[in-house]
Coordinates of C-alpha atoms in Angstrom, one line a residue:
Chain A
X951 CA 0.0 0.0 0.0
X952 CA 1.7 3.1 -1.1
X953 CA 1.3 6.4 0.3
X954 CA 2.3 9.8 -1.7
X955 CA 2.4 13.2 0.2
X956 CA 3.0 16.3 -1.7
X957 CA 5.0 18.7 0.4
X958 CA 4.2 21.3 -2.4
X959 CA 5.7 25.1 -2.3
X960 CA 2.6 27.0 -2.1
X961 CA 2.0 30.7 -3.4
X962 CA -0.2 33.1 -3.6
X963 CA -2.0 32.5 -6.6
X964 CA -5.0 29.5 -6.2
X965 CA -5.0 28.9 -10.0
X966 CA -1.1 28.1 -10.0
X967 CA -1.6 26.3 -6.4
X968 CA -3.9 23.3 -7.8
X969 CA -2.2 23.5 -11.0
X970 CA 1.1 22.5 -9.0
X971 CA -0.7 20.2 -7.2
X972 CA -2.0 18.7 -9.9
X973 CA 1.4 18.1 -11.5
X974 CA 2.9 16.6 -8.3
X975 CA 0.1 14.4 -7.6
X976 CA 0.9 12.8 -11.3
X977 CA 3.9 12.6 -9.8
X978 CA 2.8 10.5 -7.1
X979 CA 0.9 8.7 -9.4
X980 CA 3.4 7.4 -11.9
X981 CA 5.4 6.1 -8.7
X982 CA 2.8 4.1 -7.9
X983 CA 1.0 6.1 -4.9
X984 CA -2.9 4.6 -4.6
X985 CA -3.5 7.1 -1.4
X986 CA -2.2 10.8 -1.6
X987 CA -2.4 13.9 0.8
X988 CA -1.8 17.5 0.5
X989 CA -0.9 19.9 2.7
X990 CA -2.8 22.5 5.0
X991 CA -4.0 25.1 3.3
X992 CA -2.6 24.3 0.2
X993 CA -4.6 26.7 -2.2
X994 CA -3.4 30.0 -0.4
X995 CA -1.0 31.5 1.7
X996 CA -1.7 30.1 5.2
X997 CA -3.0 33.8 6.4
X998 CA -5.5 35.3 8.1
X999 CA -5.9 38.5 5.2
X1000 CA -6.4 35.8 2.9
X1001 CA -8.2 32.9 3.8
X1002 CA -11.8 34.8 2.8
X1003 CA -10.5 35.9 -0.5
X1004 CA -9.2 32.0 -1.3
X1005 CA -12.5 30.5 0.7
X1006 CA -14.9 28.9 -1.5
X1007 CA -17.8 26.5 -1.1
X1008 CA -18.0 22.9 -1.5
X1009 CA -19.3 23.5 -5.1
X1010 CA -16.0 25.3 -5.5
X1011 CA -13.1 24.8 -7.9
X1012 CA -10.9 23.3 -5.8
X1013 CA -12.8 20.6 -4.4
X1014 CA -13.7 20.0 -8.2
X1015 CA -10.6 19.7 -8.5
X1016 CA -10.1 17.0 -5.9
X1017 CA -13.1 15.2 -7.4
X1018 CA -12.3 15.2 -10.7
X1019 CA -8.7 14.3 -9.9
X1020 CA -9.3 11.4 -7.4
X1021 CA -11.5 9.8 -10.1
X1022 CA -9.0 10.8 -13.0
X1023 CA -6.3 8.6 -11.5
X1024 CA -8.4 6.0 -9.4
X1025 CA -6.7 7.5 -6.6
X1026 CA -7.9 7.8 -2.8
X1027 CA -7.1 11.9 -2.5
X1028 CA -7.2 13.6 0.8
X1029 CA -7.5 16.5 0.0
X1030 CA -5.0 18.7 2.3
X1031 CA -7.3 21.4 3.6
X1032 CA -8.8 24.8 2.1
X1033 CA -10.5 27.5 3.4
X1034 CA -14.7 26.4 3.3
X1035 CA -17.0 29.3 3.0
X1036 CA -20.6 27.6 4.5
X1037 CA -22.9 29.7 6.3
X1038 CA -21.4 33.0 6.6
X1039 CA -18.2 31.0 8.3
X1040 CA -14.9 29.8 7.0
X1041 CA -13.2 26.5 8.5
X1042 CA -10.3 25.1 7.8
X1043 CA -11.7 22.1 5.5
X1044 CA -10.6 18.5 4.3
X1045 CA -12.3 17.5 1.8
X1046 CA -11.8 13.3 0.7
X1047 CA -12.2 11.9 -2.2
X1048 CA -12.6 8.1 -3.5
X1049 CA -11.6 6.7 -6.6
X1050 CA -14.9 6.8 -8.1
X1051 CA -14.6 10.7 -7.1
X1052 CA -17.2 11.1 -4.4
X1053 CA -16.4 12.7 -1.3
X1054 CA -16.8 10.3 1.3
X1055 CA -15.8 12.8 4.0
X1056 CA -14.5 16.0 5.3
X1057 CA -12.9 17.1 8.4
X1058 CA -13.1 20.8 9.5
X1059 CA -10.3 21.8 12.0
X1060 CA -11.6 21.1 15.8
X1061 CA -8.7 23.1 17.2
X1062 CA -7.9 26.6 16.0
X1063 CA -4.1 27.8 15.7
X1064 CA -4.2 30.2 18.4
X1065 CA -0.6 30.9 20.2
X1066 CA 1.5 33.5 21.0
X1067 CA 5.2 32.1 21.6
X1068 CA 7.4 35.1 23.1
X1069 CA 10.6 35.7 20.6
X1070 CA 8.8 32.9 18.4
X1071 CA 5.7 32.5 16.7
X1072 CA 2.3 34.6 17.5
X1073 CA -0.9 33.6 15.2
X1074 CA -4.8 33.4 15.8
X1075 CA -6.9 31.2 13.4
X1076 CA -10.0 32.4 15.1
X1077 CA -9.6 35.8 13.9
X1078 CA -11.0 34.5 10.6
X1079 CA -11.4 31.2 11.3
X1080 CA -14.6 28.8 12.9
X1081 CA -13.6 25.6 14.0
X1082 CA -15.2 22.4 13.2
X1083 CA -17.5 20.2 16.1
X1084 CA -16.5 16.7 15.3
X1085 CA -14.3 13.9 14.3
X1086 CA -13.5 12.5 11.3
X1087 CA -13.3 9.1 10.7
X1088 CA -13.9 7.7 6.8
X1089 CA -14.6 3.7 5.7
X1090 CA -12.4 3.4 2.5
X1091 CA -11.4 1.0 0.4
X1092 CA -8.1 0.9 2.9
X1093 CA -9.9 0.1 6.1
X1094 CA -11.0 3.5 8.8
X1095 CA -8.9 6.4 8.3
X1096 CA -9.0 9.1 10.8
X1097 CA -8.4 12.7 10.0
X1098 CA -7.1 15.5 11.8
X1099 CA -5.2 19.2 10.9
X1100 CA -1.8 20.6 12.1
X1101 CA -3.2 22.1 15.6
X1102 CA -5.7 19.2 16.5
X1103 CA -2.6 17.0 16.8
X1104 CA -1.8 18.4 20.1
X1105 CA -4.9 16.5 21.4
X1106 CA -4.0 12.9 22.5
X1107 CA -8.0 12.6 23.3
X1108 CA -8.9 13.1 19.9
X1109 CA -6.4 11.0 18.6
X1110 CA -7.6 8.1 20.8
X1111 CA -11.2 8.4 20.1
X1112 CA -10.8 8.5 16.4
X1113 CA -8.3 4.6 17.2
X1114 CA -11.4 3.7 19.5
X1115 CA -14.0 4.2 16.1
X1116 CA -11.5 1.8 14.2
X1117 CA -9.3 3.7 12.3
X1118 CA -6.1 2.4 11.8
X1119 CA -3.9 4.8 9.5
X1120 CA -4.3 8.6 10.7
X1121 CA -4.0 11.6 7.7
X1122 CA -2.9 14.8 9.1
X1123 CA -2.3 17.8 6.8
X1124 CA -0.7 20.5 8.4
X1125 CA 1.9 23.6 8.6
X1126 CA 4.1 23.6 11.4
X1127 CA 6.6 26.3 11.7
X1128 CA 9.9 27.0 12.3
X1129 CA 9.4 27.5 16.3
X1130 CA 7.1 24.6 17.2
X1131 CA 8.2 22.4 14.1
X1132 CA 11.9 21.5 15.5
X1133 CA 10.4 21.2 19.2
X1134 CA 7.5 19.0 18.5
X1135 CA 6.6 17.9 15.3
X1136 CA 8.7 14.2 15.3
X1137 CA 7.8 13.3 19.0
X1138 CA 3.9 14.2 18.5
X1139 CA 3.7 12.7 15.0
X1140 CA 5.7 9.4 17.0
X1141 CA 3.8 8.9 19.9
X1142 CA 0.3 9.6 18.5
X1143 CA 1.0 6.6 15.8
X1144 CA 3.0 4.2 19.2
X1145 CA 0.1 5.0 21.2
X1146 CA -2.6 3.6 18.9
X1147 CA -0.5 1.5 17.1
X1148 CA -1.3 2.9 13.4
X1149 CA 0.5 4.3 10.8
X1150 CA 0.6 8.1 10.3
X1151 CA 0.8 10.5 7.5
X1152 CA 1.6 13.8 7.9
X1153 CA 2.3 16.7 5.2
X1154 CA 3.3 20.3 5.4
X1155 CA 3.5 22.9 2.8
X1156 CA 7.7 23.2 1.6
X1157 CA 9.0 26.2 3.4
X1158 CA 8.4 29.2 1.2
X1159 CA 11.3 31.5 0.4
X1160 CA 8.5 34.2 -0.7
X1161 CA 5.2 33.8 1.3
X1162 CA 5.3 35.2 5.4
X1163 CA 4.8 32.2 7.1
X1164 CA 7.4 29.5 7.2
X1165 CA 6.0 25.9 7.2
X1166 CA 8.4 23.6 9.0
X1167 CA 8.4 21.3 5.4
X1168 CA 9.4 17.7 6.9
X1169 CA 6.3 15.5 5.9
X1170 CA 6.5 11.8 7.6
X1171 CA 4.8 8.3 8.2
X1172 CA 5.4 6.8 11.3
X1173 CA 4.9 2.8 12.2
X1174 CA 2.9 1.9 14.5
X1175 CA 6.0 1.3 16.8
X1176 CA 6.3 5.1 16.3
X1177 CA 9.1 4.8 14.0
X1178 CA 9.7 7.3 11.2
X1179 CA 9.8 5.3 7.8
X1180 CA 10.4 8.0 5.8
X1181 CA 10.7 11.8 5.9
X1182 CA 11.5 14.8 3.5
X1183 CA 13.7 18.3 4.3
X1184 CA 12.2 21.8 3.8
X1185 CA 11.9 21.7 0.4
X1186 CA 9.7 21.0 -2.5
X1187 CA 9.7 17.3 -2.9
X1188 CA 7.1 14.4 -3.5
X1189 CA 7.4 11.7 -0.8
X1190 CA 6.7 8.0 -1.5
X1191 CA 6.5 6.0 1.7
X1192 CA 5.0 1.8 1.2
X1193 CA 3.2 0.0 3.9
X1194 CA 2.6 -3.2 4.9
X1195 CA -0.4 -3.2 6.8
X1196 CA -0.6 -6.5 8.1
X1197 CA 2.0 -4.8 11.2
X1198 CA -0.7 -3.1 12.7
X1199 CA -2.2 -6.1 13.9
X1200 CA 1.4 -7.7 14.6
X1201 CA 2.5 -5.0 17.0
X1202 CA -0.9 -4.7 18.6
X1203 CA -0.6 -8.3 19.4
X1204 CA 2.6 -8.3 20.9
X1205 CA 2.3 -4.9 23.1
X1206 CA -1.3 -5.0 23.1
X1207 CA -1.8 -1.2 25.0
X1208 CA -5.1 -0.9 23.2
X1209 CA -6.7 -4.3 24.9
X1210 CA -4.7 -3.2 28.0
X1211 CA -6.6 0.4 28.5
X1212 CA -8.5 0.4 31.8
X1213 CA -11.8 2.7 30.5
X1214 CA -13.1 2.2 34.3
X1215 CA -10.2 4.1 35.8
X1216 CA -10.0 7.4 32.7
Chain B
X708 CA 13.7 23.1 42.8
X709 CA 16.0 20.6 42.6
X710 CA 15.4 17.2 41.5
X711 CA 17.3 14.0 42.2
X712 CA 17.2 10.9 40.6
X713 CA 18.7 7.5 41.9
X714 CA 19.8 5.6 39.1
X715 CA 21.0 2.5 41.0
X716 CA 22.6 -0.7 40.5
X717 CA 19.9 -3.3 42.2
X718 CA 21.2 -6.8 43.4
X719 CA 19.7 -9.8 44.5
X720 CA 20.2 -8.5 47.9
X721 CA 17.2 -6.5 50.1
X722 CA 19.5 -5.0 52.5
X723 CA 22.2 -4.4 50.0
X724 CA 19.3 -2.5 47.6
X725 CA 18.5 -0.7 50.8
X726 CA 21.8 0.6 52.0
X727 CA 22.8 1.5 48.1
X728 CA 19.7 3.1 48.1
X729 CA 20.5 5.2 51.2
X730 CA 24.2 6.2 49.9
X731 CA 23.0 7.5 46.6
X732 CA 19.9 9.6 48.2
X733 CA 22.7 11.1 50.7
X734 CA 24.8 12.3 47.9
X735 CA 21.9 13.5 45.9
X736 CA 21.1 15.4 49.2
X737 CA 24.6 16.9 49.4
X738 CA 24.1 18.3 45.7
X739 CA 21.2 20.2 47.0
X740 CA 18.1 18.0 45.8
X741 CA 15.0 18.6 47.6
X742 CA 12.9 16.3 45.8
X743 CA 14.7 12.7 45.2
X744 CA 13.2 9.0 43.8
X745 CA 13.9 6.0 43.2
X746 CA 13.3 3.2 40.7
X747 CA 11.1 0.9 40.2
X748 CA 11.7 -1.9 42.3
X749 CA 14.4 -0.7 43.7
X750 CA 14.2 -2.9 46.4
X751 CA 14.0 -6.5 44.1
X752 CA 15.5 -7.9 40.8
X753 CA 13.1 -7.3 38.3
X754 CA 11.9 -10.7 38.5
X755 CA 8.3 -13.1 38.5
X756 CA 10.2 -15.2 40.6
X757 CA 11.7 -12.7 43.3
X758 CA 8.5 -10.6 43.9
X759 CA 7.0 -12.6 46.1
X760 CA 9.3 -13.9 49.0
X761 CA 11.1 -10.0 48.0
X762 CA 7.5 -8.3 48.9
X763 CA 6.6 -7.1 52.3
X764 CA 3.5 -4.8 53.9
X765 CA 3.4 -1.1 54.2
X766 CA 5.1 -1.9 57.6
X767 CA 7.8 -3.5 56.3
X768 CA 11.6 -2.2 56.3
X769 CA 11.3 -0.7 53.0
X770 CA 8.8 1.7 53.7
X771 CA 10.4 2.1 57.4
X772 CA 13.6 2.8 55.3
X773 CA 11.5 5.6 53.1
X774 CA 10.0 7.4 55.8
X775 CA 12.8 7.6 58.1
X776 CA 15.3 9.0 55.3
X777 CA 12.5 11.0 53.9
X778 CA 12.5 12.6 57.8
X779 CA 16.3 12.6 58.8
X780 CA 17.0 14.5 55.2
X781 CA 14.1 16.7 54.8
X782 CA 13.1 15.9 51.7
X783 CA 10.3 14.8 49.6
X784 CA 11.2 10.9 49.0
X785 CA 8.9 9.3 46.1
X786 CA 10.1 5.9 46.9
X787 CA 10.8 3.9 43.7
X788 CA 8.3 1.4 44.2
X789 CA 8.5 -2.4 45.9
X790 CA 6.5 -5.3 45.5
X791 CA 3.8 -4.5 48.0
X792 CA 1.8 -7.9 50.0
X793 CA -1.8 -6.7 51.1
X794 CA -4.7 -8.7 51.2
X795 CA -2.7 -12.1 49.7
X796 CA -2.3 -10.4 46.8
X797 CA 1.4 -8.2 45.8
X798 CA 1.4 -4.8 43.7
X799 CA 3.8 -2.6 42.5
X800 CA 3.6 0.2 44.7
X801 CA 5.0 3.3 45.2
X802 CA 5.3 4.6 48.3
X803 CA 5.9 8.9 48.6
X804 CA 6.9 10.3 52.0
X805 CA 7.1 14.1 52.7
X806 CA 9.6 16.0 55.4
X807 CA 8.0 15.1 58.0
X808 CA 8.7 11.3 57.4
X809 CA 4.4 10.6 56.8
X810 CA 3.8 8.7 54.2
X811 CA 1.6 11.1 51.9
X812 CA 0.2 8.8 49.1
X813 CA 1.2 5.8 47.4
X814 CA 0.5 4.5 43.5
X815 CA -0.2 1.3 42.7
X816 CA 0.8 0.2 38.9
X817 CA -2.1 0.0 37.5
X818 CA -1.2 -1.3 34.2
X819 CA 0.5 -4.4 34.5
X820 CA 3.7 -5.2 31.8
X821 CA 2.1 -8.0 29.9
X822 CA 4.1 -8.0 26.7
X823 CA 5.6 -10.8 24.0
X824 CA 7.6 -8.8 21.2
X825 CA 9.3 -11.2 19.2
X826 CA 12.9 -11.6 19.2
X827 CA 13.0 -8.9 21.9
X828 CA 11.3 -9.0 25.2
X829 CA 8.2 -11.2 27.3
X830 CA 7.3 -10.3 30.5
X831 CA 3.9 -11.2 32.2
X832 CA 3.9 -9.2 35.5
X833 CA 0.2 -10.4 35.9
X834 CA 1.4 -14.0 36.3
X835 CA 2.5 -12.7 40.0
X836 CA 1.6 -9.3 40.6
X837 CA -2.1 -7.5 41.0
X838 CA -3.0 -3.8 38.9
X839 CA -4.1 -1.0 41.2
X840 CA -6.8 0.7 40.8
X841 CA -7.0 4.4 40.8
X842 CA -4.9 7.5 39.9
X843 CA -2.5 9.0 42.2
X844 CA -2.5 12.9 42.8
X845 CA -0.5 14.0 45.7
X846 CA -0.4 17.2 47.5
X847 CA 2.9 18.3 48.1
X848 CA 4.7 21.6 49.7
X849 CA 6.0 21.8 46.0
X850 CA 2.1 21.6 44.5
X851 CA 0.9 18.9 43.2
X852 CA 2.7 15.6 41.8
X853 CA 1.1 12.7 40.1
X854 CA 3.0 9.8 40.0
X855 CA 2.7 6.7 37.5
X856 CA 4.8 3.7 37.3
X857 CA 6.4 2.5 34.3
X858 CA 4.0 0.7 31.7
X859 CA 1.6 3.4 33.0
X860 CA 3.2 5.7 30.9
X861 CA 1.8 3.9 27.4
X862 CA -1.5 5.4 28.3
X863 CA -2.2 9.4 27.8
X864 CA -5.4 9.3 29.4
X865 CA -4.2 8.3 32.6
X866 CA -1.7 11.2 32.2
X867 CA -4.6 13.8 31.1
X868 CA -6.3 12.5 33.9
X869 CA -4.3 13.6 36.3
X870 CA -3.2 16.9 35.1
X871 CA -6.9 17.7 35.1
X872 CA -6.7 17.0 38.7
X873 CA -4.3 19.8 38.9
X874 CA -0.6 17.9 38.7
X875 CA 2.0 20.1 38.0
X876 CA 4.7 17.3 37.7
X877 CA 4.6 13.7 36.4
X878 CA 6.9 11.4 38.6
X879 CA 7.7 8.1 37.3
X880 CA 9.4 5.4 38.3
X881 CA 10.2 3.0 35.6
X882 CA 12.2 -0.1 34.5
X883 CA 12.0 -0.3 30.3
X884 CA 14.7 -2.9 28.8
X885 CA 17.0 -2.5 25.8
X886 CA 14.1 -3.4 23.5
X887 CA 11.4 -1.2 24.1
X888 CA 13.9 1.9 25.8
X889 CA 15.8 2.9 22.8
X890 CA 12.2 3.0 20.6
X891 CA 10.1 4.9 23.1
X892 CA 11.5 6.1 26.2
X893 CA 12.0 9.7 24.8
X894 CA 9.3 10.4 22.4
X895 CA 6.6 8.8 25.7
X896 CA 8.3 10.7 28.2
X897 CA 9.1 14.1 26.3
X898 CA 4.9 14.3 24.7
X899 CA 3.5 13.5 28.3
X900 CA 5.6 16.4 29.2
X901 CA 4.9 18.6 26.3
X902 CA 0.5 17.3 25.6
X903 CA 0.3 18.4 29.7
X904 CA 2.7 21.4 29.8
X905 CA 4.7 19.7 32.8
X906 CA 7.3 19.0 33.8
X907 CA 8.3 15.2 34.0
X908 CA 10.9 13.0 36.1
X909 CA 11.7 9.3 34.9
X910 CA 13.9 7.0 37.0
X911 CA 15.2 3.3 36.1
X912 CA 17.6 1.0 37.7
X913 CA 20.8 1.1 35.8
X914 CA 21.5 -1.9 33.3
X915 CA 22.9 -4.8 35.8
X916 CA 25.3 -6.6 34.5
X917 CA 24.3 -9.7 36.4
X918 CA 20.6 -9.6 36.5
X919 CA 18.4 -11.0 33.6
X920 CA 16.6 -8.4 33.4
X921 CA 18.5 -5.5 31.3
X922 CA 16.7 -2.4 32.6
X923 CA 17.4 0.6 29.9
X924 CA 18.5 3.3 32.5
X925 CA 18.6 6.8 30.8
X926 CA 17.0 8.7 33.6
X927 CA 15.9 11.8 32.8
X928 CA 13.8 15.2 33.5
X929 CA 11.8 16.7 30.6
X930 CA 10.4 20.5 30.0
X931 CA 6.8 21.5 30.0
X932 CA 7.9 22.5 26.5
X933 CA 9.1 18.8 25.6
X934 CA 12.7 19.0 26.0
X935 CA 15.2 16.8 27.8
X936 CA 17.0 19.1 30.4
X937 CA 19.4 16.6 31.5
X938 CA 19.5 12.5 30.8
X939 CA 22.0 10.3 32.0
X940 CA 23.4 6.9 30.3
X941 CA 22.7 3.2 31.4
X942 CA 25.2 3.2 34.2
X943 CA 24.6 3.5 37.8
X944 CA 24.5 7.4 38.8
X945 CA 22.9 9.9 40.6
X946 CA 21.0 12.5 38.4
X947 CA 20.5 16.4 39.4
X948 CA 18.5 18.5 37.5
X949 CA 17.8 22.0 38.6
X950 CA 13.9 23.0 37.3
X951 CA 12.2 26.3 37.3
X952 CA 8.7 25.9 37.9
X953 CA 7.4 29.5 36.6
X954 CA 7.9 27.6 33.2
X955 CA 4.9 25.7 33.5
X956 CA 2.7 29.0 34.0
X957 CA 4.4 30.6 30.9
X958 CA 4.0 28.0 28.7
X959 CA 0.4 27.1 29.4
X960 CA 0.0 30.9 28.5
X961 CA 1.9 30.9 25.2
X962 CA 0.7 27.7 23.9
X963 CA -2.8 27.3 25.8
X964 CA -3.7 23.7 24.4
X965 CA -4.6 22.6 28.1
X966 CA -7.6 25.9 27.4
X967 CA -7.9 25.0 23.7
X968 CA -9.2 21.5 24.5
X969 CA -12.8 20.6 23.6
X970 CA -14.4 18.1 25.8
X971 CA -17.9 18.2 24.4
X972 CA -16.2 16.3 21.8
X973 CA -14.0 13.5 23.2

């Protein structure tokens, strides 16, 4: 089972944004990828001044786009995120496609980006922003997948509800940066995947030399041992990562935390 | 606030364990540490087949041992923990005793280390020992401590638990081996740290070179922000780490995910 993430360099153009998205999920195509993700945000500048200009509705062309491209290539596409317009609110959207080119789910953003990180990094989704109200967890032709973005990864609870409805691969698209991205991104991205023994995606915008906010690049699967199997730079790149799923049920057998949980006590 | 951590060499010897364990607090005192633990079973060999005739009541000369020192030295001792007999049954408890030599709380393991990785480590602690049965929150003149031993640590809701409950610091004595150590001893004990904004002790025996059991050592003391301030190797040693607690305030404020979570959901 082979897993493409397109760590794309985003700009501020949408037309030029799912045209390069376009090319590098071909790309991920001709190497054999049958599920690909793209980043956060990955049809505008990750910014609050633009997010309403870039927003669209679900009719939209970009989730067209996604449609039309997931049934093009026979591909499962998760569809990164975009700004959703949908009643007189914007969330920060994933939109899912199947290989017939139905969406079969979407997941808007539980937790908003909101931080202020002396000397480092200071930004408030919910300026613009609303954030979404549930969980996200699709039947595909892969078993459950579970969805979450960037931000909601700092919540193990989510994490471990979305493991508890059966999903066993978890698709995160997201934009670290260069503060939190160093300090955090490998040991969350890790233990979510150790602690409920799936396999993680994750994928991040390449770090723009142009655009004001510097994505931390470095998109990654994990094991379900919460080994990294495979993980790019900062840069532009498309990453391939193959699977075996049959470990899933291997190492939950032989460190079986999930069977071992004590739902009486938490 | 100084922390001290008693990485010790543990024999098949009580009274040895004992007096080793009393030499290494004193020189942890002497370096100023106001706060010292010990290992898990600090007392035993990490064996099925020592536990029991190693196990004694809470009267026994273990806990005598931790209270007494725990008075004589003035310091807040969280006692490793010892196979504890009560009611014909034996736990691994941990025993904490404050300056005054009163034995403040205790934490009985409540996750038992039941696991068969192949070609790397089985252990079936249930095959002699019992799982306690609640969470352990302690208040202490330092705040509040919760305190979780070893396997414990696999599960984030225990851990989300208690900082609900108001712990400030995760204490945690722990015995990993050389399989299960170099794959997750720092990503578990650095995303506790960092998904609670605490800060986090971790204590093992050091590896014995005549015991079976080849604990992983690596002791170490962890930020609020997910960093490892100090770790030591897998030989016997006494650990210091000097901790400022004003960290946990400031971080919580910069990077409010403890605020940000959304418990209507999960």
């Amino acid at each position: 089972m082979k897993i493409g993430l397109i760590q794309m360099d985003v700009v501020d153009d949408k037309k030029e944004n799912i045209k390069k998205a376009k090319d590098m999920i071909l790309e991920a195509h001709d190497q054999g990828a049958e599920i690909i993700m793209l980043p956060e945000m990955f049809n505008t500048p990750y910014q609050n001044d633009k997010f309403s200009s870039y927003a669209e509705t679900e009719t939209g062309e970009t989730v067209e786009f996604i449609k039309s491209t997931a049934k093009e290539l026979k591909i499962l596409l998760i569809g990164g995120s975009i700004p959703e317009k949908s009643d007189g609110k914007i969330y920060n959207t994933c939109f899912i496609a199947n290989e017939s080119g139905k969406i079969i789910g979407k997941h808007r953003k539980i937790h908003l980006f909101d931080i202020d990180v002396k000397d480092g990094i200071t930004f408030f989704e919910s300026d613009t922003l609303s954030p979404g109200e549930s969980t996200t967890v699709i039947d595909t032709s892969f078993g459950k997948i579970g969805i979450a973005i960037c931000y909601d990864i700092r919540f193990p609870e989510l994490f471990r509800k979305m493991v508890l409805e059966g999903a066993k691969y978890f698709f995160i698209p997201a934009a670290f940066n260069t503060v939190t991205g160093p300090a955090h991104w490998e040991i969350l991205t890790r233990t979510r995947a150790l602690d409920n023994q799936v396999f993680l995606a994750i994928v991040s915008p390449a770090r723009s030399e142009i655009l004001k906010y510097k994505a931390y690049g470095h998109s990654l699967v994990t094991s379900p041992w919460g080994a990294v199997l495979s993980e790019l730079d900062e840069k532009e790149s498309v990453l391939i990562v193959d699977i075996n799923s049959e470990e899933i049920d291997r190492i939950r057998e032989e460190l079986p935390v999930l069977k071992h949980r004590k739902s009486n006590i938490y």
